[in-house]
mmCIF file of C-alpha atoms in Angstrom:
data_model
loop_
_atom_site.group_PDB
_atom_site.id
_atom_site.type_symbol
_atom_site.label_atom_id
_atom_site.label_comp_id
_atom_site.label_asym_id
_atom_site.label_seq_id
_atom_site.Cartn_x
_atom_site.Cartn_y
_atom_site.Cartn_z
ATOM 1 C CA UNK I 1 -129.841 -22.547 -168.302
ATOM 2 C CA UNK I 2 -129.717 -26.321 -167.677
ATOM 3 C CA UNK I 3 -126.109 -26.172 -169.248
ATOM 4 C CA UNK I 4 -125.010 -23.823 -166.341
ATOM 5 C CA UNK I 5 -126.653 -25.212 -163.120
ATOM 6 C CA UNK I 6 -125.955 -28.895 -163.996
ATOM 7 C CA UNK I 7 -122.375 -28.788 -163.984
ATOM 8 C CA UNK I 8 -122.427 -26.514 -161.091
ATOM 9 C CA UNK I 9 -123.810 -29.387 -158.930
ATOM 10 C CA UNK I 10 -120.760 -31.305 -159.905
ATOM 11 C CA UNK I 11 -118.410 -28.451 -159.161
ATOM 12 C CA UNK I 12 -120.269 -27.398 -155.716
ATOM 13 C CA UNK I 13 -120.444 -31.116 -154.522
ATOM 14 C CA UNK I 14 -116.844 -31.863 -155.023
ATOM 15 C CA UNK I 15 -115.774 -28.631 -153.598
ATOM 16 C CA UNK I 16 -117.669 -29.128 -150.373
ATOM 17 C CA UNK I 17 -116.337 -32.651 -150.250
ATOM 18 C CA UNK I 18 -112.917 -31.800 -150.445
ATOM 19 C CA UNK I 19 -113.494 -28.970 -148.047
ATOM 20 C CA UNK I 20 -115.235 -31.298 -145.476
ATOM 21 C CA UNK I 21 -112.418 -33.878 -145.928
ATOM 22 C CA UNK I 22 -109.840 -30.968 -145.166
ATOM 23 C CA UNK I 23 -111.841 -29.531 -142.231
ATOM 24 C CA UNK I 24 -112.211 -32.984 -140.725
ATOM 25 C CA UNK I 25 -108.687 -34.085 -140.788
ATOM 26 C CA UNK I 26 -107.267 -30.680 -139.886
ATOM 27 C CA UNK I 27 -108.432 -30.904 -136.647
ATOM 28 C CA UNK I 28 -105.654 -33.646 -135.783
ATOM 29 C CA UNK I 29 -101.941 -33.621 -136.266
ATOM 30 C CA UNK I 30 -100.375 -36.360 -138.277
ATOM 31 C CA UNK I 31 -98.903 -38.092 -135.394
ATOM 32 C CA UNK I 32 -102.484 -38.340 -133.802
ATOM 33 C CA UNK I 33 -104.063 -39.921 -137.211
ATOM 34 C CA UNK I 34 -101.169 -42.506 -137.402
ATOM 35 C CA UNK I 35 -101.241 -43.354 -133.689
ATOM 36 C CA UNK I 36 -104.995 -43.895 -133.836
ATOM 37 C CA UNK I 37 -104.921 -46.113 -136.917
ATOM 38 C CA UNK I 38 -101.974 -48.063 -135.875
ATOM 39 C CA UNK I 39 -103.052 -48.715 -132.303
ATOM 40 C CA UNK I 40 -105.978 -50.951 -134.090
ATOM 41 C CA UNK I 41 -104.977 -54.446 -135.078
ATOM 42 C CA UNK I 42 -105.255 -55.227 -138.678
ATOM 43 C CA UNK I 43 -107.857 -57.948 -138.156
ATOM 44 C CA UNK I 44 -110.228 -55.543 -136.588
ATOM 45 C CA UNK I 45 -109.497 -52.748 -139.059
ATOM 46 C CA UNK I 46 -110.017 -55.092 -142.056
ATOM 47 C CA UNK I 47 -113.385 -56.395 -140.261
ATOM 48 C CA UNK I 48 -114.532 -52.724 -139.744
ATOM 49 C CA UNK I 49 -113.658 -52.041 -143.336
ATOM 50 C CA UNK I 50 -115.978 -55.240 -144.495
ATOM 51 C CA UNK I 51 -118.920 -54.013 -142.429
ATOM 52 C CA UNK I 52 -118.682 -50.537 -143.987
ATOM 53 C CA UNK I 53 -118.576 -51.952 -147.349
ATOM 54 C CA UNK I 54 -121.586 -54.340 -146.592
ATOM 55 C CA UNK I 55 -123.317 -51.038 -145.217
ATOM 56 C CA UNK I 56 -122.641 -49.296 -148.495
ATOM 57 C CA UNK I 57 -123.825 -52.473 -150.371
ATOM 58 C CA UNK I 58 -126.964 -52.493 -148.264
ATOM 59 C CA UNK I 59 -127.527 -48.586 -149.363
ATOM 60 C CA UNK I 60 -127.132 -49.771 -153.132
ATOM 61 C CA UNK I 61 -129.768 -52.073 -152.540
ATOM 62 C CA UNK I 62 -131.947 -48.940 -151.432
ATOM 63 C CA UNK I 63 -131.514 -47.576 -154.869
ATOM 64 C CA UNK I 64 -132.024 -50.542 -156.768
ATOM 65 C CA UNK I 65 -135.413 -51.130 -155.193
ATOM 66 C CA UNK I 66 -136.421 -47.617 -155.693
ATOM 67 C CA UNK I 67 -135.772 -47.718 -159.368
ATOM 68 C CA UNK I 68 -138.085 -50.397 -159.841
ATOM 69 C CA UNK I 69 -140.681 -48.453 -157.580
ATOM 70 C CA UNK I 70 -140.736 -45.684 -160.020
ATOM 71 C CA UNK I 71 -140.739 -47.951 -163.103
ATOM 72 C CA UNK I 72 -137.486 -47.297 -164.331
ATOM 73 C CA UNK I 73 -135.110 -50.228 -163.348
ATOM 74 C CA UNK I 74 -131.569 -50.076 -164.193
ATOM 75 C CA UNK I 75 -128.801 -52.774 -164.181
ATOM 76 C CA UNK I 76 -127.448 -53.219 -160.593
ATOM 77 C CA UNK I 77 -124.106 -51.559 -161.195
ATOM 78 C CA UNK I 78 -125.813 -48.454 -162.286
ATOM 79 C CA UNK I 79 -127.837 -48.350 -158.917
ATOM 80 C CA UNK I 80 -124.598 -49.067 -157.066
ATOM 81 C CA UNK I 81 -122.683 -46.449 -158.967
ATOM 82 C CA UNK I 82 -124.974 -43.717 -158.136
ATOM 83 C CA UNK I 83 -125.866 -44.800 -154.580
ATOM 84 C CA UNK I 84 -122.356 -45.098 -153.464
ATOM 85 C CA UNK I 85 -121.039 -41.764 -155.287
ATOM 86 C CA UNK I 86 -124.054 -39.605 -153.779
ATOM 87 C CA UNK I 87 -124.134 -41.358 -150.349
ATOM 88 C CA UNK I 88 -120.408 -41.212 -149.621
ATOM 89 C CA UNK I 89 -120.596 -37.475 -150.490
ATOM 90 C CA UNK I 90 -123.940 -36.885 -148.720
ATOM 91 C CA UNK I 91 -122.819 -38.619 -145.528
ATOM 92 C CA UNK I 92 -119.968 -36.106 -145.095
ATOM 93 C CA UNK I 93 -121.712 -32.869 -146.305
ATOM 94 C CA UNK I 94 -124.578 -33.410 -144.273
ATOM 95 C CA UNK I 95 -128.320 -32.765 -145.151
ATOM 96 C CA UNK I 96 -128.012 -36.117 -147.178
ATOM 97 C CA UNK I 97 -131.673 -35.891 -148.214
ATOM 98 C CA UNK I 98 -130.433 -32.747 -150.251
ATOM 99 C CA UNK I 99 -126.798 -33.241 -150.900
ATOM 100 C CA UNK I 100 -127.019 -36.827 -151.990
ATOM 101 C CA UNK I 101 -130.247 -35.984 -153.615
ATOM 102 C CA UNK I 102 -128.337 -33.563 -155.994
ATOM 103 C CA UNK I 103 -125.750 -36.119 -156.971
ATOM 104 C CA UNK I 104 -128.613 -38.854 -157.638
ATOM 105 C CA UNK I 105 -130.267 -36.488 -160.135
ATOM 106 C CA UNK I 106 -127.067 -35.652 -161.916
ATOM 107 C CA UNK I 107 -126.843 -39.561 -162.606
ATOM 108 C CA UNK I 108 -130.140 -40.730 -162.886
ATOM 109 C CA UNK I 109 -131.282 -37.603 -165.214
ATOM 110 C CA UNK I 110 -128.670 -39.083 -167.690
ATOM 111 C CA UNK I 111 -130.361 -42.260 -167.705
ATOM 112 C CA UNK I 112 -133.661 -41.057 -168.595
ATOM 113 C CA UNK I 113 -135.428 -40.468 -165.292
ATOM 114 C CA UNK I 114 -137.509 -37.481 -164.834
ATOM 115 C CA UNK I 115 -136.973 -35.029 -162.074
ATOM 116 C CA UNK I 116 -140.116 -36.241 -160.362
ATOM 117 C CA UNK I 117 -138.971 -39.865 -160.582
ATOM 118 C CA UNK I 118 -135.687 -38.700 -159.046
ATOM 119 C CA UNK I 119 -137.472 -37.242 -156.354
ATOM 120 C CA UNK I 120 -139.694 -40.543 -155.706
ATOM 121 C CA UNK I 121 -136.272 -42.487 -155.597
ATOM 122 C CA UNK I 122 -134.990 -40.241 -153.020
ATOM 123 C CA UNK I 123 -138.226 -40.487 -151.044
ATOM 124 C CA UNK I 124 -138.429 -44.139 -151.288
ATOM 125 C CA UNK I 125 -134.781 -44.492 -149.855
ATOM 126 C CA UNK I 126 -135.345 -42.108 -147.214
ATOM 127 C CA UNK I 127 -138.523 -44.204 -146.228
ATOM 128 C CA UNK I 128 -136.208 -47.356 -146.206
ATOM 129 C CA UNK I 129 -133.755 -45.579 -143.920
ATOM 130 C CA UNK I 130 -136.769 -44.902 -141.566
ATOM 131 C CA UNK I 131 -138.157 -48.411 -141.687
ATOM 132 C CA UNK I 132 -134.852 -49.873 -140.987
ATOM 133 C CA UNK I 133 -134.269 -47.836 -138.019
ATOM 134 C CA UNK I 134 -137.685 -48.412 -136.774
ATOM 135 C CA UNK I 135 -137.661 -52.112 -137.009
ATOM 136 C CA UNK I 136 -133.976 -52.232 -135.291
ATOM 137 C CA UNK I 137 -135.013 -49.492 -133.013
ATOM 138 C CA UNK I 138 -138.128 -50.859 -131.974
ATOM 139 C CA UNK I 139 -136.399 -54.188 -131.222
ATOM 140 C CA UNK I 140 -133.903 -52.596 -129.224
ATOM 141 C CA UNK I 141 -136.199 -50.677 -126.979
ATOM 142 C CA UNK I 142 -138.170 -53.463 -126.358
ATOM 143 C CA UNK I 143 -135.617 -56.080 -125.624
ATOM 144 C CA UNK I 144 -133.427 -53.724 -123.971
ATOM 145 C CA UNK I 145 -135.629 -51.381 -122.276
ATOM 146 C CA UNK I 146 -133.810 -50.811 -119.345
ATOM 147 C CA UNK I 147 -130.736 -50.093 -121.257
ATOM 148 C CA UNK I 148 -132.994 -47.264 -123.107
ATOM 149 C CA UNK I 149 -134.169 -45.814 -120.185
ATOM 150 C CA UNK I 150 -130.593 -45.411 -118.879
ATOM 151 C CA UNK I 151 -129.464 -44.039 -122.013
ATOM 152 C CA UNK I 152 -132.427 -41.569 -122.668
ATOM 153 C CA UNK I 153 -133.859 -40.743 -119.095
ATOM 154 C CA UNK I 154 -137.242 -41.565 -120.322
ATOM 155 C CA UNK I 155 -139.656 -43.565 -118.233
ATOM 156 C CA UNK I 156 -139.996 -47.241 -118.925
ATOM 157 C CA UNK I 157 -143.649 -47.144 -119.972
ATOM 158 C CA UNK I 158 -142.807 -44.389 -122.486
ATOM 159 C CA UNK I 159 -139.696 -46.338 -123.762
ATOM 160 C CA UNK I 160 -141.963 -49.437 -124.268
ATOM 161 C CA UNK I 161 -144.779 -47.200 -126.158
ATOM 162 C CA UNK I 162 -141.853 -45.897 -128.353
ATOM 163 C CA UNK I 163 -140.735 -49.237 -128.982
ATOM 164 C CA UNK I 164 -144.142 -50.540 -129.761
ATOM 165 C CA UNK I 165 -144.836 -47.328 -131.863
ATOM 166 C CA UNK I 166 -141.673 -48.169 -133.912
ATOM 167 C CA UNK I 167 -142.814 -51.616 -134.779
ATOM 168 C CA UNK I 168 -146.197 -50.519 -135.659
ATOM 169 C CA UNK I 169 -145.287 -48.230 -138.372
ATOM 170 C CA UNK I 170 -143.316 -50.830 -140.339
ATOM 171 C CA UNK I 171 -146.225 -53.417 -139.796
ATOM 172 C CA UNK I 172 -148.726 -50.606 -140.951
ATOM 173 C CA UNK I 173 -146.427 -49.994 -144.136
ATOM 174 C CA UNK I 174 -146.535 -53.718 -145.121
ATOM 175 C CA UNK I 175 -150.152 -53.550 -144.729
ATOM 176 C CA UNK I 176 -150.861 -50.573 -146.909
ATOM 177 C CA UNK I 177 -148.586 -51.837 -149.428
ATOM 178 C CA UNK I 178 -150.550 -55.187 -149.707
ATOM 179 C CA UNK I 179 -153.914 -53.812 -149.758
ATOM 180 C CA UNK I 180 -153.790 -50.417 -150.850
ATOM 181 C CA UNK I 181 -153.815 -49.484 -154.808
ATOM 182 C CA UNK I 182 -154.780 -46.095 -155.102
ATOM 183 C CA UNK I 183 -152.332 -43.219 -154.137
ATOM 184 C CA UNK I 184 -152.235 -41.902 -150.503
ATOM 185 C CA UNK I 185 -153.146 -38.110 -150.753
ATOM 186 C CA UNK I 186 -151.761 -35.853 -148.257
ATOM 187 C CA UNK I 187 -152.584 -32.089 -149.105
ATOM 188 C CA UNK I 188 -151.122 -31.872 -152.649
ATOM 189 C CA UNK I 189 -148.853 -34.739 -152.456
ATOM 190 C CA UNK I 190 -149.898 -38.166 -153.797
ATOM 191 C CA UNK I 191 -147.754 -41.216 -152.527
ATOM 192 C CA UNK I 192 -148.228 -44.444 -154.448
ATOM 193 C CA UNK I 193 -147.346 -47.557 -152.076
ATOM 194 C CA UNK I 194 -145.054 -49.940 -153.363
ATOM 195 C CA UNK I 195 -145.646 -53.525 -154.118
ATOM 196 C CA UNK I 196 -145.480 -55.757 -151.324
ATOM 197 C CA UNK I 197 -142.281 -57.673 -152.673
ATOM 198 C CA UNK I 198 -140.527 -54.170 -152.585
ATOM 199 C CA UNK I 199 -142.188 -53.288 -149.269
ATOM 200 C CA UNK I 200 -140.784 -56.506 -147.870
ATOM 201 C CA UNK I 201 -137.464 -55.784 -149.334
ATOM 202 C CA UNK I 202 -137.292 -52.365 -147.656
ATOM 203 C CA UNK I 203 -138.126 -53.890 -144.137
ATOM 204 C CA UNK I 204 -135.301 -56.354 -144.596
ATOM 205 C CA UNK I 205 -132.457 -54.306 -146.182
ATOM 206 C CA UNK I 206 -132.937 -51.477 -143.854
ATOM 207 C CA UNK I 207 -132.294 -52.883 -140.419
ATOM 208 C CA UNK I 208 -129.438 -54.995 -141.991
ATOM 209 C CA UNK I 209 -127.779 -51.691 -142.912
ATOM 210 C CA UNK I 210 -127.947 -50.360 -139.466
ATOM 211 C CA UNK I 211 -126.848 -53.750 -138.226
ATOM 212 C CA UNK I 212 -123.563 -53.327 -140.489
ATOM 213 C CA UNK I 213 -122.779 -49.609 -139.243
ATOM 214 C CA UNK I 214 -122.967 -50.812 -135.629
ATOM 215 C CA UNK I 215 -120.786 -53.715 -136.562
ATOM 216 C CA UNK I 216 -118.269 -51.450 -137.932
ATOM 217 C CA UNK I 217 -118.255 -49.315 -134.983
ATOM 218 C CA UNK I 218 -117.969 -52.254 -132.758
ATOM 219 C CA UNK I 219 -114.912 -53.444 -134.270
ATOM 220 C CA UNK I 220 -113.165 -49.997 -133.858
ATOM 221 C CA UNK I 221 -114.393 -49.951 -130.208
ATOM 222 C CA UNK I 222 -113.423 -53.614 -129.400
ATOM 223 C CA UNK I 223 -109.751 -52.775 -130.402
ATOM 224 C CA UNK I 224 -109.858 -50.426 -127.297
ATOM 225 C CA UNK I 225 -111.879 -52.638 -124.732
ATOM 226 C CA UNK I 226 -113.886 -55.715 -124.626
ATOM 227 C CA UNK I 227 -117.436 -54.756 -125.407
ATOM 228 C CA UNK I 228 -120.114 -56.946 -126.904
ATOM 229 C CA UNK I 229 -121.602 -56.191 -130.155
ATOM 230 C CA UNK I 230 -125.215 -56.332 -128.984
ATOM 231 C CA UNK I 231 -124.411 -53.655 -126.317
ATOM 232 C CA UNK I 232 -122.965 -51.447 -129.269
ATOM 233 C CA UNK I 233 -125.830 -52.037 -131.566
ATOM 234 C CA UNK I 234 -128.259 -51.388 -129.049
ATOM 235 C CA UNK I 235 -126.969 -48.107 -127.798
ATOM 236 C CA UNK I 236 -126.049 -47.259 -131.350
ATOM 237 C CA UNK I 237 -129.638 -47.861 -132.544
ATOM 238 C CA UNK I 238 -131.399 -46.499 -129.446
ATOM 239 C CA UNK I 239 -129.553 -43.299 -129.767
ATOM 240 C CA UNK I 240 -130.521 -43.047 -133.379
ATOM 241 C CA UNK I 241 -134.374 -43.852 -132.817
ATOM 242 C CA UNK I 242 -134.871 -41.668 -129.842
ATOM 243 C CA UNK I 243 -133.383 -38.721 -131.613
ATOM 244 C CA UNK I 244 -135.503 -39.294 -134.382
ATOM 245 C CA UNK I 245 -138.741 -39.662 -132.527
ATOM 246 C CA UNK I 246 -138.459 -37.972 -129.067
ATOM 247 C CA UNK I 247 -135.564 -35.352 -130.164
ATOM 248 C CA UNK I 248 -133.682 -36.706 -127.139
ATOM 249 C CA UNK I 249 -130.088 -35.010 -127.882
ATOM 250 C CA UNK I 250 -127.390 -37.570 -128.460
ATOM 251 C CA UNK I 251 -124.605 -35.723 -126.462
ATOM 252 C CA UNK I 252 -122.161 -34.363 -129.353
ATOM 253 C CA UNK I 253 -123.741 -36.655 -131.950
ATOM 254 C CA UNK I 254 -124.910 -40.257 -131.874
ATOM 255 C CA UNK I 255 -121.821 -41.723 -132.607
ATOM 256 C CA UNK I 256 -120.048 -39.722 -129.880
ATOM 257 C CA UNK I 257 -122.757 -40.564 -127.510
ATOM 258 C CA UNK I 258 -122.514 -44.072 -128.111
ATOM 259 C CA UNK I 259 -118.958 -44.209 -127.324
ATOM 260 C CA UNK I 260 -119.214 -41.678 -124.433
ATOM 261 C CA UNK I 261 -121.677 -44.127 -122.878
ATOM 262 C CA UNK I 262 -119.605 -47.371 -123.494
ATOM 263 C CA UNK I 263 -116.408 -45.966 -122.752
ATOM 264 C CA UNK I 264 -116.838 -43.293 -119.949
ATOM 265 C CA UNK I 265 -113.547 -41.668 -119.224
ATOM 266 C CA UNK I 266 -111.571 -43.105 -121.507
ATOM 267 C CA UNK I 267 -109.668 -41.592 -124.604
ATOM 268 C CA UNK I 268 -112.119 -41.479 -127.251
ATOM 269 C CA UNK I 269 -110.007 -40.063 -130.192
ATOM 270 C CA UNK I 270 -108.777 -43.619 -131.398
ATOM 271 C CA UNK I 271 -112.022 -45.542 -131.888
ATOM 272 C CA UNK I 272 -113.871 -42.509 -133.192
ATOM 273 C CA UNK I 273 -111.250 -41.428 -135.824
ATOM 274 C CA UNK I 274 -110.971 -45.090 -136.916
ATOM 275 C CA UNK I 275 -114.768 -45.364 -137.316
ATOM 276 C CA UNK I 276 -115.112 -42.103 -138.947
ATOM 277 C CA UNK I 277 -112.075 -43.011 -141.205
ATOM 278 C CA UNK I 278 -113.192 -46.265 -142.499
ATOM 279 C CA UNK I 279 -116.943 -45.374 -142.710
ATOM 280 C CA UNK I 280 -116.906 -41.810 -143.815
ATOM 281 C CA UNK I 281 -113.437 -40.655 -144.976
ATOM 282 C CA UNK I 282 -112.409 -43.399 -147.058
ATOM 283 C CA UNK I 283 -115.525 -43.800 -149.069
ATOM 284 C CA UNK I 284 -115.526 -39.957 -149.341
ATOM 285 C CA UNK I 285 -112.178 -40.097 -150.900
ATOM 286 C CA UNK I 286 -113.160 -42.597 -153.277
ATOM 287 C CA UNK I 287 -116.523 -40.857 -154.088
ATOM 288 C CA UNK I 288 -114.973 -37.611 -154.761
ATOM 289 C CA UNK I 289 -112.514 -39.655 -157.506
ATOM 290 C CA UNK I 290 -115.367 -41.533 -159.034
ATOM 291 C CA UNK I 291 -117.447 -38.581 -159.387
ATOM 292 C CA UNK I 292 -114.876 -36.619 -160.896
ATOM 293 C CA UNK I 293 -114.070 -39.505 -163.312
ATOM 294 C CA UNK I 294 -117.654 -39.664 -164.130
ATOM 295 C CA UNK I 295 -117.995 -36.147 -164.839
ATOM 296 C CA UNK I 296 -115.038 -36.157 -167.164
ATOM 297 C CA UNK I 297 -116.239 -39.558 -168.935
ATOM 298 C CA UNK I 298 -119.749 -37.998 -169.625
ATOM 299 C CA UNK I 299 -118.286 -34.813 -170.780
ATOM 300 C CA UNK I 300 -116.120 -36.557 -173.180
ATOM 301 C CA UNK I 301 -118.923 -38.522 -174.441
ATOM 302 C CA UNK I 302 -120.959 -35.537 -174.834
ATOM 303 C CA UNK I 303 -118.236 -33.676 -176.721
ATOM 304 C CA UNK I 304 -117.633 -36.983 -178.912
ATOM 305 C CA UNK I 305 -121.363 -36.734 -179.730
ATOM 306 C CA UNK I 306 -121.613 -33.061 -180.408
ATOM 307 C CA UNK I 307 -118.734 -33.327 -183.015
ATOM 308 C CA UNK I 308 -120.448 -36.571 -184.742
ATOM 309 C CA UNK I 309 -123.716 -34.449 -184.994
ATOM 310 C CA UNK I 310 -121.814 -31.504 -186.291
ATOM 311 C CA UNK I 311 -119.814 -33.398 -188.913
ATOM 312 C CA UNK I 312 -122.806 -34.034 -191.373
ATOM 313 C CA UNK I 313 -123.899 -30.396 -191.224
ATOM 314 C CA UNK I 314 -120.391 -29.398 -192.154
ATOM 315 C CA UNK I 315 -120.138 -31.816 -195.055
#
């Protein structure tokens, strides 16, 4: 059975990614795509690409720490390989917890991790994302509370309460990781707290990732209008945080709501296309190629190993 469904994961993941790439680009004419990209100065485009790469570098750190959490540390290149491939596909497919998780399982099961350990890696990475958003979002909600009120329509006391809650949760997480040694049980689930050094790593690398995403978006917007990085970062993180905690809708989406708020009445296709092109579509294209080559490589290794195993039997 495993011989059937494991390759099926690869086929489905690559097929979905290719379809979503086509669906995204087919909404626009080639002239629109070229005009949007060419309107961005090369320096801004390069900076946006650098910040996108820095974000994916941070995301690879999520996996690197997670592998240590489950007691199966791997060389960094393996963590980066699995992280980039899975997230470049998962960010575009949607339901990243499931889609990127399936690709992660494809990698990590080959390197000796059990299904339970892979699930813990995925959970650890998800917690790191949440902690990063809460740290940066809590700071933004408290430091830019008036802006948060304007964006969300919530009252200022509620915004401040949300900000404090955002910061309290990571603080509690650090306390639990420092003092709790027994697994925390929630019904049938048992969650082992990571060592304090790993928890501190999560608290640091999570916000840095979101700061890099906001910087990538800022570079795309700065090519259209004069907008401060702190404004972009605050709006982006506040939109993410309030959508996560209070389910306040983010307009057409978090990215779109940020651009619509910062650039009311302006043509949004340029910065939106450039940001999505740099942060989502280029990694998606690379991820499809890397994943496809990885599957071919491991298939050939498996066939070569099978041939060597059969040779003595024939002799």
